[in-house]
Coordinates of C-alpha atoms and ligand atoms in Angstrom, one line a residue:
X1 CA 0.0 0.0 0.0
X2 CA 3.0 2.4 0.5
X3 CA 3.6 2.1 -3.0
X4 CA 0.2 3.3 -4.1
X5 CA 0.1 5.8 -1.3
X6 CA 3.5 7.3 -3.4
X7 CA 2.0 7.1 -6.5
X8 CA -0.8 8.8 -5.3
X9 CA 0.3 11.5 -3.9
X10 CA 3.0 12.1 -7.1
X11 CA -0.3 12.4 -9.4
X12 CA -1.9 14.7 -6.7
X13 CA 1.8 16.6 -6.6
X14 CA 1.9 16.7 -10.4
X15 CA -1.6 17.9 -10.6
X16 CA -1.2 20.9 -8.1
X17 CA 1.9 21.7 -9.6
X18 CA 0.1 22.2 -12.9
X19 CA -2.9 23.7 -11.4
X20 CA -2.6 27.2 -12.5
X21 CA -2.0 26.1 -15.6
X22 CA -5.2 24.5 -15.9
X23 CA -7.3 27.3 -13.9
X24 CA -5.9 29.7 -16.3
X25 CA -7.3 28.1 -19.3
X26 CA -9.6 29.8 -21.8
X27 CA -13.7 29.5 -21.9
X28 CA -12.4 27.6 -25.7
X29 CA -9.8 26.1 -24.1
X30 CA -12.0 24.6 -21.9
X31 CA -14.9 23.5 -24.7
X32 CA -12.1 22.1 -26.8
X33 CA -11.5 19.7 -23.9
X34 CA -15.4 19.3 -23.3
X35 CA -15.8 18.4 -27.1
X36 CA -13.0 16.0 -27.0
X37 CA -14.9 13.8 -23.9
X38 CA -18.4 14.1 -25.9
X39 CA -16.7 12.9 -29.1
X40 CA -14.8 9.9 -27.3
X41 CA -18.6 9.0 -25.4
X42 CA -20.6 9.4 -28.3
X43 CA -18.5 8.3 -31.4
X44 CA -15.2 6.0 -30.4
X45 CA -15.8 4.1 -27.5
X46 CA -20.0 3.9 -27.8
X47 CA -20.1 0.5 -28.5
X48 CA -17.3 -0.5 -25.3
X49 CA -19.3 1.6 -23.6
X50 CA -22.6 -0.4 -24.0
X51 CA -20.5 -3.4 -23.8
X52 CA -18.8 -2.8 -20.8
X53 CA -22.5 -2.0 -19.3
X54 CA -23.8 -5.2 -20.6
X55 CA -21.1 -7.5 -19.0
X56 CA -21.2 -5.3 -15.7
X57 CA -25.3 -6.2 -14.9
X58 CA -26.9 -7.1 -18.0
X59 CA -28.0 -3.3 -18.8
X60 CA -29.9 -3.5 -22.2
X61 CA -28.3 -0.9 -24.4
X62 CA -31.5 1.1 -24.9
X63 CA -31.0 1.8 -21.1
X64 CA -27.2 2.6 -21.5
X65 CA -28.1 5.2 -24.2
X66 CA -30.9 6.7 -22.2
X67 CA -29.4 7.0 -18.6
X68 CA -25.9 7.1 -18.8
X69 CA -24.4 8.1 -22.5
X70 CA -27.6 10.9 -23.1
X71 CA -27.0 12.3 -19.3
X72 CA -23.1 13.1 -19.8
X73 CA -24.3 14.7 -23.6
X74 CA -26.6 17.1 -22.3
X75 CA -24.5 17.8 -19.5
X76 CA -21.5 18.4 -21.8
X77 CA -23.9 20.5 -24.4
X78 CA -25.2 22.7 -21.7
X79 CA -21.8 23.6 -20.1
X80 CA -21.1 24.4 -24.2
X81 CA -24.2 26.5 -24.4
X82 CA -23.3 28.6 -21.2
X83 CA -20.0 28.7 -20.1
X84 CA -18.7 31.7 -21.6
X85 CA -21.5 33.8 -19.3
X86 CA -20.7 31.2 -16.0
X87 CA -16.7 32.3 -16.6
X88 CA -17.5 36.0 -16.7
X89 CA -17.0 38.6 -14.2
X90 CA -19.9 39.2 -12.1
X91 CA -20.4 43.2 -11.3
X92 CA -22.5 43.8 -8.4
X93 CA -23.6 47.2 -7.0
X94 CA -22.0 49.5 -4.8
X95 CA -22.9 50.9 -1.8
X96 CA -23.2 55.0 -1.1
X97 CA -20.4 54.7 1.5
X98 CA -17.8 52.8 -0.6
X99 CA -18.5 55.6 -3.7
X100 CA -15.1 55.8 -5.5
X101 CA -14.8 51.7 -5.9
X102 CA -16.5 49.0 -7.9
X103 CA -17.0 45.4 -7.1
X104 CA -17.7 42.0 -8.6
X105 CA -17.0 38.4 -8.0
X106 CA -15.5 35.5 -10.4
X107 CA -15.8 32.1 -9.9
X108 CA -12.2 31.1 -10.0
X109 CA -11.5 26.7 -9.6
X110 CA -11.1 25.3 -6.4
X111 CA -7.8 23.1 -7.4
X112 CA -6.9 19.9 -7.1
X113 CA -10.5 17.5 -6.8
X114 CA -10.9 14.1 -6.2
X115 CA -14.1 12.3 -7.5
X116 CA -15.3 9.2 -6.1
X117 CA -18.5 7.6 -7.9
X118 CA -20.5 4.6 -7.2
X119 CA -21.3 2.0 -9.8
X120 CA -25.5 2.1 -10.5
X121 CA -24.9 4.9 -13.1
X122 CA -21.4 4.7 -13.2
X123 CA -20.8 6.4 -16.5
X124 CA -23.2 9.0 -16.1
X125 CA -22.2 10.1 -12.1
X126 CA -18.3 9.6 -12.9
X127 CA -18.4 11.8 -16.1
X128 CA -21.3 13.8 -15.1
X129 CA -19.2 15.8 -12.5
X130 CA -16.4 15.5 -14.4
X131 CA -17.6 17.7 -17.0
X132 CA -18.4 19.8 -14.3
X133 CA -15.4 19.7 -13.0
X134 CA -13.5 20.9 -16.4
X135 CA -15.8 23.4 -16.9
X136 CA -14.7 24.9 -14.0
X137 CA -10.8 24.8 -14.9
X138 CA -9.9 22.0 -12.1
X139 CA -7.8 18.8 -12.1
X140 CA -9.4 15.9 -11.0
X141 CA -8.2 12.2 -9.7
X142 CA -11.4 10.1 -10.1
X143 CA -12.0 6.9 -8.5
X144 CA -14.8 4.7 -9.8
X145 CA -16.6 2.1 -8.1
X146 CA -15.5 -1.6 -8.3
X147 CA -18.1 -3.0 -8.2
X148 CA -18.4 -2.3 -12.4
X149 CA -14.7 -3.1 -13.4
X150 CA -15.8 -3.5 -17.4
X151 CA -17.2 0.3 -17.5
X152 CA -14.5 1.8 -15.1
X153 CA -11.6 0.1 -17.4
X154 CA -13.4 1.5 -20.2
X155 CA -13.5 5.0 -18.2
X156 CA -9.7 4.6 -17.3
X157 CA -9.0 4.3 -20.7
X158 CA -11.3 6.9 -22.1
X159 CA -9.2 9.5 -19.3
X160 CA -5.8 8.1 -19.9
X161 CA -6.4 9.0 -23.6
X162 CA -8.0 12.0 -23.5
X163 CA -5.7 13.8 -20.7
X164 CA -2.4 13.9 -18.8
X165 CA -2.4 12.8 -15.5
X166 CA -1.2 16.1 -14.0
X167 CA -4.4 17.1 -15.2
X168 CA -6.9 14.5 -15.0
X169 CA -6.0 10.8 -13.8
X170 CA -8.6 7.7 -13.0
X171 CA -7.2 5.2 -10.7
X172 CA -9.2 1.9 -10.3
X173 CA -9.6 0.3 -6.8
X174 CA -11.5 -0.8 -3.8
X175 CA -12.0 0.9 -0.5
X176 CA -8.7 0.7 0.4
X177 CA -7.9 3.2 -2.8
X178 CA -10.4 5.3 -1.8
X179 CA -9.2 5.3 1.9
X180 CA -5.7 5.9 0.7
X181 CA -6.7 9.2 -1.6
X182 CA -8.5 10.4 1.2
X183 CA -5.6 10.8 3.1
X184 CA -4.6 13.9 0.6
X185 CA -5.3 17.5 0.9
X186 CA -7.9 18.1 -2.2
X187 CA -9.6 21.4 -2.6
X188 CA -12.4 19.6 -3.4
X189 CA -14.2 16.0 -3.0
X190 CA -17.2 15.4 -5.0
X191 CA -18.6 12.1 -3.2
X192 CA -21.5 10.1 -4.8
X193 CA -22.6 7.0 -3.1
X194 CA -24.6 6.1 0.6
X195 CA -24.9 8.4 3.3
X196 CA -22.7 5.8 5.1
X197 CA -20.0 6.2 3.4
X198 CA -20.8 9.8 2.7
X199 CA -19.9 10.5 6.6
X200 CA -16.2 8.5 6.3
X201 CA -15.5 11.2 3.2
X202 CA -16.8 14.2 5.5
X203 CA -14.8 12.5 8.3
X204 CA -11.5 12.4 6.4
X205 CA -12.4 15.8 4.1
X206 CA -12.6 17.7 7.7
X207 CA -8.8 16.6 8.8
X208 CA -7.6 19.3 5.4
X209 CA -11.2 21.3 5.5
X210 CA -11.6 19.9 2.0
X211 CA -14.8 21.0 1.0
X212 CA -17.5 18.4 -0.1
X213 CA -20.6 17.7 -2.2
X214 CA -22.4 14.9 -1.0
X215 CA -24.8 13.3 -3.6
X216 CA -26.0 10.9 -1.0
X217 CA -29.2 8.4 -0.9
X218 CA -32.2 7.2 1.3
X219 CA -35.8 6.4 1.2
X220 CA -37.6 8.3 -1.2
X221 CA -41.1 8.0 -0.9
X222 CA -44.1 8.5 -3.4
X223 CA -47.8 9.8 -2.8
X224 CA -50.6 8.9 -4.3
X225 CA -53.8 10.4 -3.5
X226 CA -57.4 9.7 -4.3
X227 CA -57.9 11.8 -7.1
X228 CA -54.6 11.1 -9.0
X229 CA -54.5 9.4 -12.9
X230 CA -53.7 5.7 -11.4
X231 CA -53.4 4.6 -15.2
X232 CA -50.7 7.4 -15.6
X233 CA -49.1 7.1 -12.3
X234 CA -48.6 3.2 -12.7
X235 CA -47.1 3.6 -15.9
X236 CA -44.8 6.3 -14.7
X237 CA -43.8 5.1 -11.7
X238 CA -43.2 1.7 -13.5
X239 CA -40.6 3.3 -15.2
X240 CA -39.3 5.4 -12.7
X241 CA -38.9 2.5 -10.5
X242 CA -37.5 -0.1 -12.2
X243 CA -35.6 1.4 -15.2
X244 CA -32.0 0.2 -13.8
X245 CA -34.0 -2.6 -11.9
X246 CA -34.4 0.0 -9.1
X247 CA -30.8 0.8 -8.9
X248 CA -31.4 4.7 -8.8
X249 CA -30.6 6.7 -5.9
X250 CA -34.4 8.9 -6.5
X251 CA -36.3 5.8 -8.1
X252 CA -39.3 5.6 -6.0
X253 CA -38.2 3.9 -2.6
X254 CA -41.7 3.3 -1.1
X255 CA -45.4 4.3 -2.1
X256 CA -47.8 6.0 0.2
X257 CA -51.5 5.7 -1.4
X258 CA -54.8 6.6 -0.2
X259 CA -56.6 3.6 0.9
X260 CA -60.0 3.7 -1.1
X261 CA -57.7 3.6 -4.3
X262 CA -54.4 1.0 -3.8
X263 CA -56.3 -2.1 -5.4
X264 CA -56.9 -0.1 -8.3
X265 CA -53.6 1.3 -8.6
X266 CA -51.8 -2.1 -8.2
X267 CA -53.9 -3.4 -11.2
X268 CA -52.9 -1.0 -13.2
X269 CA -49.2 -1.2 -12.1
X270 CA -49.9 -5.3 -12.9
X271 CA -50.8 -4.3 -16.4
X272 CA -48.0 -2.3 -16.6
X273 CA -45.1 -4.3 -16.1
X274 CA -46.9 -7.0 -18.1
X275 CA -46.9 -4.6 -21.5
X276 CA -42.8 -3.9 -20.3
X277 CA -41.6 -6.8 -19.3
X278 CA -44.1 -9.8 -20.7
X279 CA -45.2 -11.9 -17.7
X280 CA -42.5 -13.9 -17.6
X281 CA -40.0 -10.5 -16.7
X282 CA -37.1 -13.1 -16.3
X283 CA -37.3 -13.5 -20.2
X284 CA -37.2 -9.9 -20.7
X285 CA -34.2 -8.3 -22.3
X286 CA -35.3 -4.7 -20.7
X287 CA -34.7 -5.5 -17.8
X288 CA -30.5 -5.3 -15.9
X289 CA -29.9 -7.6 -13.4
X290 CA -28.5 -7.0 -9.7
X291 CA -24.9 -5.5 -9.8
X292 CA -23.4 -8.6 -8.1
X293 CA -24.3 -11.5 -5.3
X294 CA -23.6 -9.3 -2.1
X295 CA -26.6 -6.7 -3.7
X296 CA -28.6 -9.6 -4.8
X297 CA -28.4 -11.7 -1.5
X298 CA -29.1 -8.3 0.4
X299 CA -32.4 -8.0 -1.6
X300 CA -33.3 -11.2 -1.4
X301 CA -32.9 -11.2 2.4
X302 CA -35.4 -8.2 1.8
X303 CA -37.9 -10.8 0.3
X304 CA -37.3 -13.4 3.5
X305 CA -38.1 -10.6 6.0
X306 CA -41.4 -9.7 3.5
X307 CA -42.1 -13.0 4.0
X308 CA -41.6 -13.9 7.2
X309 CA -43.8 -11.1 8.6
X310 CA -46.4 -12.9 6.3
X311 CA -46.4 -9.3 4.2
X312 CA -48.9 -9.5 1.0
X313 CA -47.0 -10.1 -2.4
X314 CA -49.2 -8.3 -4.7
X315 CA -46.5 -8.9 -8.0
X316 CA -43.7 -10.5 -8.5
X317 CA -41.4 -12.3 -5.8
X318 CA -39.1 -14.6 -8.0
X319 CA -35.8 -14.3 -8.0
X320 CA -33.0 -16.4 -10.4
X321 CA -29.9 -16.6 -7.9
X322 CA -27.6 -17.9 -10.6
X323 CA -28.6 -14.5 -12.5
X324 CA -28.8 -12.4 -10.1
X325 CA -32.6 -11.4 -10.9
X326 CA -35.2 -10.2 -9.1
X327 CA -38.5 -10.0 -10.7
X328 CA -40.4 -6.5 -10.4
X329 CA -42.0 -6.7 -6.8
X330 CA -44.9 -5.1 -5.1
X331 CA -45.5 -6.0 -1.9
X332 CA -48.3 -4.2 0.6
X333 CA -49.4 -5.1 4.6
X334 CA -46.0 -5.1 5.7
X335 CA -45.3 -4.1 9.6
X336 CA -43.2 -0.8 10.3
X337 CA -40.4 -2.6 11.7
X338 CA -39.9 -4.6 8.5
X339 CA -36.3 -3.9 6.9
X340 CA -38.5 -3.3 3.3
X341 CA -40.1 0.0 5.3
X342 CA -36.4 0.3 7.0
X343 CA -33.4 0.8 4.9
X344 CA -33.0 2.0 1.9
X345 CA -33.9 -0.5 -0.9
X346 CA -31.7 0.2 -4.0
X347 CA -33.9 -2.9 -6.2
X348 CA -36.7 -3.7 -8.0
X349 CA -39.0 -3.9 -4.7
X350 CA -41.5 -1.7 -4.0
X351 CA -43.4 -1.6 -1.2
X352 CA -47.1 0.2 -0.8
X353 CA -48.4 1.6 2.7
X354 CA -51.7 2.8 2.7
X355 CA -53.2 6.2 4.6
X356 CA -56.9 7.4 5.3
X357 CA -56.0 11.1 5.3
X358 CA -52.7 13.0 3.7
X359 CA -51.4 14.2 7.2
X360 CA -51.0 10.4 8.2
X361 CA -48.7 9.8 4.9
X362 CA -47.0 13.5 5.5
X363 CA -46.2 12.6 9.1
X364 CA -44.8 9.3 7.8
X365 CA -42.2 10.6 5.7
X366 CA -41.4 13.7 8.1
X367 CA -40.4 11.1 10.8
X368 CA -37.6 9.7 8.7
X369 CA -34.5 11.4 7.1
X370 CA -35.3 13.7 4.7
X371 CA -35.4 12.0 1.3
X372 CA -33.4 13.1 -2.1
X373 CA -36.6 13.0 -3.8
X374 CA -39.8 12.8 -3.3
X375 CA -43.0 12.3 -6.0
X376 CA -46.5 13.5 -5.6
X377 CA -49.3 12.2 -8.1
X378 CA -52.5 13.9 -8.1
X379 CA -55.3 16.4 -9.5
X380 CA -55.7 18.9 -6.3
X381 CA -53.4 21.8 -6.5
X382 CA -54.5 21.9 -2.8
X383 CA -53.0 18.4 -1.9
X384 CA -50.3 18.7 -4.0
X385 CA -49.2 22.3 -2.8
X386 CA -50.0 20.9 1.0
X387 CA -47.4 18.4 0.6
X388 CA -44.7 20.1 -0.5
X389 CA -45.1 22.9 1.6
X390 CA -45.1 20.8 5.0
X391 CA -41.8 18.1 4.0
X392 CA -38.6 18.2 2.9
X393 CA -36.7 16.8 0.3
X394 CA -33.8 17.2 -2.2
X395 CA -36.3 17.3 -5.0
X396 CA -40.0 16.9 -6.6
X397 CA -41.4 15.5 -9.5
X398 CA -45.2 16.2 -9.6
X399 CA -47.6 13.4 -11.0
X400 CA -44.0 11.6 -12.7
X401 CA -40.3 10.7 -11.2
X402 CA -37.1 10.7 -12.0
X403 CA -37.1 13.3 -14.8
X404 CA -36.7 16.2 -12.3
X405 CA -32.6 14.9 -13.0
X406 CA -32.8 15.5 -16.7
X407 CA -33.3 19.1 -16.4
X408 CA -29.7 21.0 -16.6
X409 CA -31.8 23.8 -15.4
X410 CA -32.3 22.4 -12.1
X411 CA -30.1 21.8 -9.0
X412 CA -29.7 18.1 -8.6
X413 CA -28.4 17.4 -5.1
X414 CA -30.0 16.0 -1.7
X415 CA -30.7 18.0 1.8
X416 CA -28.8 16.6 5.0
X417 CA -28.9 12.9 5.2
X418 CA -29.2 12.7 1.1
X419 CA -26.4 15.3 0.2
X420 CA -25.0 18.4 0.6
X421 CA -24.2 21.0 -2.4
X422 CA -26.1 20.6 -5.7
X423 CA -24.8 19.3 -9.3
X424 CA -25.8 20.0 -12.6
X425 CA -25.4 22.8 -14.9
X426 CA -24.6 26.2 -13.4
X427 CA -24.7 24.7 -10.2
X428 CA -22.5 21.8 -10.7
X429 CA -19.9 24.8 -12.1
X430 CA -20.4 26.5 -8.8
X431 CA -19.6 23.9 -6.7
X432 CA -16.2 23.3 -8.3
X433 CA -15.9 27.0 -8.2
X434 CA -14.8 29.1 -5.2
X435 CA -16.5 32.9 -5.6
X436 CA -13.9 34.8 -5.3
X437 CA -14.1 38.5 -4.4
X438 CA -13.0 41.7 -5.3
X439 CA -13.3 45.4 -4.4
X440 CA -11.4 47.9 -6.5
X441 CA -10.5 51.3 -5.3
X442 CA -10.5 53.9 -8.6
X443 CA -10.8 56.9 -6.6
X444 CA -10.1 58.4 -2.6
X445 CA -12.9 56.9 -0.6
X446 CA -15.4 58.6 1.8
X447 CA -14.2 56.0 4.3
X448 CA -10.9 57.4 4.4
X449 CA -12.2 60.5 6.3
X450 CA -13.7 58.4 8.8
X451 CA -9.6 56.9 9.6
X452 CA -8.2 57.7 13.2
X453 CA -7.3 59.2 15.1
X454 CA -11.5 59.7 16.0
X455 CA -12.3 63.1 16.5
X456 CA -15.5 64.5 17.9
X457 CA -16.4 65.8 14.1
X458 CA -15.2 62.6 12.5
X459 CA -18.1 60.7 15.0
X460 CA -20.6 63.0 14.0
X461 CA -19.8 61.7 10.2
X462 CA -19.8 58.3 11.8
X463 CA -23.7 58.9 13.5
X464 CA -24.7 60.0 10.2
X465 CA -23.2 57.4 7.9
X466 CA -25.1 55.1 10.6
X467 CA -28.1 57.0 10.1
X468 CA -28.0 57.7 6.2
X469 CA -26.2 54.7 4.8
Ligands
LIG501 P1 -21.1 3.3 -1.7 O1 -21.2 4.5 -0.8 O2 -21.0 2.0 -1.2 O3 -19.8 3.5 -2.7 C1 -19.6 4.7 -3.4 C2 -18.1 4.8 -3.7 O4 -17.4 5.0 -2.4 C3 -17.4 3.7 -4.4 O5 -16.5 4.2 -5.3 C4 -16.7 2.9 -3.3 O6 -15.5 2.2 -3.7 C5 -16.4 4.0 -2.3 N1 -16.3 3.5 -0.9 C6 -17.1 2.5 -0.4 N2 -16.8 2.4 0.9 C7 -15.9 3.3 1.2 C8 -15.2 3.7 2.4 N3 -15.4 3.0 3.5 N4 -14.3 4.7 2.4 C9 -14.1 5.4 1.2 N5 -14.7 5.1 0.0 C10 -15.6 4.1 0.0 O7 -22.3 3.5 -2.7 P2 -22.7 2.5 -3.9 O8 -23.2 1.2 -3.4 O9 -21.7 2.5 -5.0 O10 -24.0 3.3 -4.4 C11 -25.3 3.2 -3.8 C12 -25.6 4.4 -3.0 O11 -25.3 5.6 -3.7 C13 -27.1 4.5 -2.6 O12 -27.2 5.0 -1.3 C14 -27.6 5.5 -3.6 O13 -28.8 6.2 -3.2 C15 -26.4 6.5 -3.7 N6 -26.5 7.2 -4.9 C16 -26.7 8.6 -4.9 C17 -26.7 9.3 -6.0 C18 -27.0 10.8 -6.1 O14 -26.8 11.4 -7.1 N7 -27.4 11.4 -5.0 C19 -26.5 8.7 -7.3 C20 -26.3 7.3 -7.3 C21 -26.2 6.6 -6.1

C-alpha cells in the first residue's frame, strides 16, 4: 500500500503543480477539452461503452443510451451553451459609502479535486461531475466504483487517452484506494454514493477542510392520493422504478396511497409491467440484473423478511440466484419494523403503505431522514401544494419521477442525510468553483475620512453614515 500511497500522492503533486496552468485556461480552451470527452462518449468508445455496461449487470443498451451516455451529452452541451457567461465577471452594486470603488465576483476553480462515484450509473455520475469539473478549470483524480470493473476500465482508458495525469488521472480500486486518496489534501471532494460512506468522506475531508458535495441516498417516498391518474401514475412510476432494476438513488423507494384507491392502482401497475416486461420479466431483455451476489443476497434477504412477517405479495417475488434477478416486486401489509419499510432499498422492490387522510402519509415521511426526492401524483393543486409545503426533500417530481434529474436547469443534489451541495449545470460549475471576491478602489474613498485618530467631528460623520447609509 506504500507504494500506491506514493504514487498517489505524485499524481496529486503533479496535478497541483500544474494547477494554475489548468485554472488559467480559456472559456475555448476549456470547450475544446469538453468536445474532445463528448466525441470519445458518443463516437469511439460507444459500442465499449454499451458493452462494458452489458457484462457489468446485463444493462440492455436502450437503457445505456438513455441513462448514462444521453446524461453526460446534455451535460456536456449545456456547459457548451453557457459557459462563456458562467466564466464571466460578475459586477455587483455599490454601496453609497464605498463611492469611489467597484466590485464583482468571479468564480475562479477550487484546485486539485478528487471524484469518487458509485457503480449504479457509473458512467453518467463519474463523467457527469467530471464535466463539471472541467468546466470549472480543475484537475481531477477520479475513483470509480468496483463493483463495475468492465465500464470503469473502459472510463480509465477513455481518461488516460484523452488527458495527462497532471491534469486528470482515474485510478481503479476498492475501499482501500479510496481510503488511501483520502488521506490527501484536495480542494475539493465530490462524493457520490450512501450516506454511510458519505460520513467517512466528511470525516477524512474535515482533517484538510476539503470542502465536499455529498450526492448521497435514502428512502424516497411517493404519494398517491385519491384523485390522481392511477393509469398514468402506474405507468410512470413503473418506469421510474425499475428502469436500472431500481438501482437509482431517486427511483421511488416506497409508495404511500390513499386507501380507497391501492387495489386499483396495483392493477394497473400489474398491467404495466406485463406490456414492459411480458409476464415472464425473467425473459425480458429490458430488464438489468443485480450488480453482483452481495446486492442480490441483500435484496433477497429483503424478500425473506417480506415474507416472514407474512407481508402480501401483490406482483412479482421470484428471483433467479444464478442470474442475479429479481422480478419486479410489489408488496403491501408489511409491519413498520420490516427492513422493506427500514433501509434504503436500492432494487426492484417496491413496497405500498396505505393512509386514510394526507397528514397520516406527510407525518410518515417527516419522521424519517429527509429524502433526495420525493413524487407526488395527483389532481388537487391543494393536496399537491399541502405536501410540499409541509416536508422536505432534495427534490420533486409532480404526477412523474425521476425526470426532475434530466433538467440542466435544475439543482440536482439531496438535503442533509441525502447530500450536501447541488450538481448539474450552473450549479454543478459553482460547486467546483470558489466565488472569489473583489473590491477595487479607482478613486479616494469617503471611508478614508472616517480613519483615526477619531475626533469628535469625525463621529458625527460616523452617526450619520449610521443613520443615512
Ligand atoms: P457506496 O457508498 O458503497 O460507494 C460509493 C463509492 O465509495 C465507491 O467508489 C466505493 O468504492 C467507495 N467507498 C465504499 N466504501 C468506502 C469507504 N469506507 N471509504 C471510502 N470510500 C468508500 O455506494 P454505492 O453502493 O456505490 O451506491 C449506492 C448508494 O449511492 C445509494 O445509497 C444511492 O442512493 C447512492 N447514490 C446517490 C446518487 C446521487 O446522485 N445522490 C446517485 C447514485 C447513487
Amino acid at each position: 500500500m506504500k507504494d500506491t500511497a506514493n504514487r498517489f500522492s505524485d499524481v496529486f503533486n503533479k496535478q497541483k503543480a500544474n494547477q494554475f496552468n489548468i485554472g488559467n485556461t480559456t472559456y475555448k480552451q476549456r470547450i475544446k477539452k469538453l468536445n474532445a470527452l463528448k466525441k470519445a462518449i458518443e463516437v469511439t468508445y460507444k459500442d465499449k461503452i454499451r458493452l462494458a455496461l452489458h457484462a457489468d449487470f446485463k444493462k440492455p443498451f436502450a437503457e445505456t443510451d438513455l441513462t448514462e451516455i444521453y446524461p453526460v451529452l446534455g451535460e456536456i452541451k449545456f456547459a457548451k451553451s453557457n459557459l462563456k457567461s458562467w466564466m464571466k465577471r460578475q459586477k455587483v452594486d455599490t454601496p453609497m459609502a464605498l463611492i469611489g470603488s467597484s466590485s464583482w465576483y468571479v468564480y475562479e476553480p477550487k484546485g486539485v479535486c478528487l471524484l469518487i462515484s458509485p457503480w449504479n450509473f457509473p458512467l453518467n455520475l463519474t463523467f457527469g461531475p467530471l464535466v463539471s469539473a472541467i468546466s470549472a478549470g480543475n484537475s481531477v483524480i477520479i475513483k470509480p466504483s468496483e463493483m463495475t470493473p468492465h465500464i470503469s476500465a473502459v472510463m480509465a482508458e477513455i481518461v488516460a487517452t484523452l488527458f495527462n495525469e497532471n491534469e486528470i488521472a482515474l485510478v481503479e480500486g476498492e475501499v482501500d484506494v479510496s481510503t488511501e486518496l483520502l488521506k490527501l489534501p484536495f480542494n475539493h471532494i465530490f462524493f457520490t454514493g450512501s450516506p454511510q460512506v458519505g460520513k467517512i468522506v466528511m470525516k477524512s475531508a474535515s482533517s484538510h477542510l476539503s470542502s465536499v458535495t455529498l450526492e448521497l441516498g435514502g428512502k424516497s417516498p411517493t404519494i398517491i392520493d385519491e384523485t390522481a391518474n392511477l393509469k398514468t401514475a402506474a405507468k410512470r412510476i413503473a418506469w421510474g422504478k425499475f428502469v436500472n432494476s431500481g438501482q437509482t438513488c431517486i427511483a421511488p423507494d416506497y409508495i404511500l396511497i390513499q386507501e380507497s384507491v391501492k387495489d386499483n392502482f396495483v392493477a394497473e401497475l400489474r398491467e404495466q409491467l406485463k406490456s414492459f416486461f411480458t409476464e415472464d420479466t425473467s425473459a425480458s431483455d429490458s430488464l438489468c440484473r443485480i450488480v453482483n451476489v452481495k446486492h442480490f443476497k441483500r435484496l433477497e434477504a429483503h424478500l425473506e423478511n417480506a415474507r416472514s412477517n407474512n407481508a402480501t405479495f401483490e406482483i412479482g417475488g421470484q428471483i433467479a440466484s444464478e442470474d442475479n434477478f429479481i422480478a419486479p416486486t410489489i408488496i403491501s401489509n408489511l409491519p413498520e419494523d420490516a427492513s422493506l419499510l427500514q433501509d434504503e432499498i436500492f432494487g426492484p422492490i417496491l413496497p405500498i403503505k396505505t393512509y386514510t387522510i394526507l397528514d397520516e402519509a406527510i407525518d410518515y415521511i417527516n419522521a424519517k431522514e429527509k429524502p433526495l426526492a420525493l413524487y407526488i401524483y395527483s389532481k388537487s393543486k391543494k393536496n399537491i401544494n399541502h405536501a410540499i409545503k409541509n416536508t422536505r426533500a432534495g427534490s420533486t417530481a409532480i404526477n412523474n419521477n425521476v425526470l426532475q434529474y434530466s433538467n440542466h436547469n435544475l439543482p440536482f443534489g439531496g438535503s442533509n442525510n441525502s447530500g450536501i451541495g447541488k450538481a448539474h449545470g450552473v450549479f454543478g460549475f459553482q460547486e467546483f468553483s470558489n466565488m472569489r471576491s473583489v473590491l477595487k478602489q479607482h478613486t479616494k474613498g469617503s471611508i478614508e475620512l472616517l480613519f483615526p485618530p477619531y475626533t469628535s467631528f469625525k463621529q458625527k460623520i460616523i452617526d450619520v453614515t449610521l443613520k443615512w447609509f
